[in-house]
Amino acid sequence: MNGDTLHVNGNALHVNGNALRVNGDALHVNGDALHVNGDAEHVNGDAEHVNGDAEHVNDDAEHVNGDAEHVNGDVDHVNGDALHVCRC
């Protein structure tokens, strides 16, 4: 599921490509990697980001938040009730 992929599951909005993620109190904008969240531990470089129940590793972007496991690249997305809108 590539192209511009929109994932909505729970409080998590995932827009791939430039990867905008809104989940809980966490806003992740990949590329230059802007992370806004509550209690956040952020290590730049390879960008390992832990905030609440969201573990975010930027490079290939493995993102775990609640019941959503999101791996960018080819976009493997597993979640509870998910709305997937994509150009496949």
Short mmCIF file of C-alpha atoms in Angstrom, two decimals:
data_model
loop_
_atom_site.label_atom_id
_atom_site.label_comp_id
_atom_site.label_asym_id
_atom_site.label_seq_id
_atom_site.Cartn_x
_atom_site.Cartn_y
_atom_site.Cartn_z
CA MET A 1 0.00 0.00 0.00
CA ASN A 2 2.14 2.82 -1.25
CA GLY A 3 1.56 6.23 -2.72
CA ASP A 4 -0.23 8.59 -0.34
CA THR A 5 -1.65 6.29 2.32
CA LEU A 6 -4.06 7.56 4.96
CA HIS A 7 -4.58 5.39 8.03
CA VAL A 8 -7.13 6.29 10.68
CA ASN A 9 -7.30 3.99 13.70
CA GLY A 10 -8.32 5.07 17.18
CA ASN A 11 -6.69 8.44 17.80
CA ALA A 12 -3.95 7.70 15.27
CA LEU A 13 -3.82 9.46 11.92
CA HIS A 14 -1.04 8.29 9.64
CA VAL A 15 -0.34 10.02 6.35
CA ASN A 16 2.61 8.39 4.61
CA GLY A 17 4.97 10.03 2.21
CA ASN A 18 6.08 12.87 4.48
CA ALA A 19 4.49 10.90 7.31
CA LEU A 20 2.25 13.00 9.53
CA ARG A 21 1.20 11.08 12.60
CA VAL A 22 -1.27 12.33 15.18
CA ASN A 23 -1.81 9.85 18.01
CA GLY A 24 -2.76 10.79 21.52
CA ASP A 25 -0.66 13.79 22.45
CA ALA A 26 2.02 12.88 19.91
CA LEU A 27 2.51 14.74 16.64
CA HIS A 28 5.20 13.25 14.44
CA VAL A 29 6.25 14.94 11.22
CA ASN A 30 8.96 12.85 9.57
CA GLY A 31 11.61 14.11 7.24
CA ASP A 32 13.14 16.73 9.55
CA ALA A 33 11.42 14.87 12.39
CA LEU A 34 9.31 17.22 14.51
CA HIS A 35 7.99 15.42 17.57
CA VAL A 36 5.51 17.12 19.89
CA ASN A 37 4.19 14.98 22.73
CA GLY A 38 3.69 14.81 26.49
CA ASP A 39 6.60 13.03 28.13
CA ALA A 40 8.97 12.45 25.25
CA GLU A 41 12.44 10.93 25.12
CA HIS A 42 13.88 11.87 21.77
CA VAL A 43 17.32 10.89 20.49
CA ASN A 44 18.03 12.53 17.14
CA GLY A 45 20.16 10.94 14.47
CA ASP A 46 18.36 7.63 14.07
CA ALA A 47 15.57 9.17 16.14
CA GLU A 48 14.33 6.64 18.66
CA HIS A 49 11.23 8.22 20.13
CA VAL A 50 9.34 6.89 23.15
CA ASN A 51 6.22 8.72 24.32
CA GLY A 52 3.44 7.01 26.24
CA ASP A 53 2.57 3.86 24.33
CA ALA A 54 4.17 5.06 21.10
CA GLU A 55 7.64 3.81 20.18
CA HIS A 56 8.85 5.55 17.06
CA VAL A 57 12.08 4.76 15.22
CA ASN A 58 12.51 7.13 12.29
CA ASP A 59 14.78 5.57 9.62
CA ASP A 60 12.33 2.97 8.25
CA ALA A 61 9.78 4.30 10.75
CA GLU A 62 8.49 1.43 12.87
CA HIS A 63 5.69 2.96 14.86
CA VAL A 64 3.81 1.18 17.65
CA ASN A 65 0.95 3.05 19.32
CA GLY A 66 -1.90 1.30 21.09
CA ASP A 67 -3.19 -1.37 18.74
CA ALA A 68 -1.49 0.11 15.67
CA GLU A 69 1.80 -1.24 14.37
CA HIS A 70 2.96 0.92 11.49
CA VAL A 71 6.03 0.22 9.40
CA ASN A 72 6.67 2.80 6.69
CA GLY A 73 8.42 2.00 3.44
CA ASP A 74 5.95 -0.45 1.92
CA VAL A 75 3.49 0.42 4.69
CA ASP A 76 2.57 -2.65 6.71
CA HIS A 77 -0.20 -1.38 8.96
CA VAL A 78 -2.01 -3.53 11.51
CA ASN A 79 -4.62 -2.00 13.78
CA GLY A 80 -8.06 -2.53 15.30
CA ASP A 81 -10.75 -0.70 13.32
CA ALA A 82 -8.77 0.86 10.49
CA LEU A 83 -9.79 3.09 7.62
CA HIS A 84 -7.28 2.74 4.81
CA VAL A 85 -7.42 5.17 1.92
CA CYS A 86 -4.59 4.69 -0.53
CA ARG A 87 -3.43 4.67 -4.10
CA CYS A 88 -2.41 1.04 -4.46
#
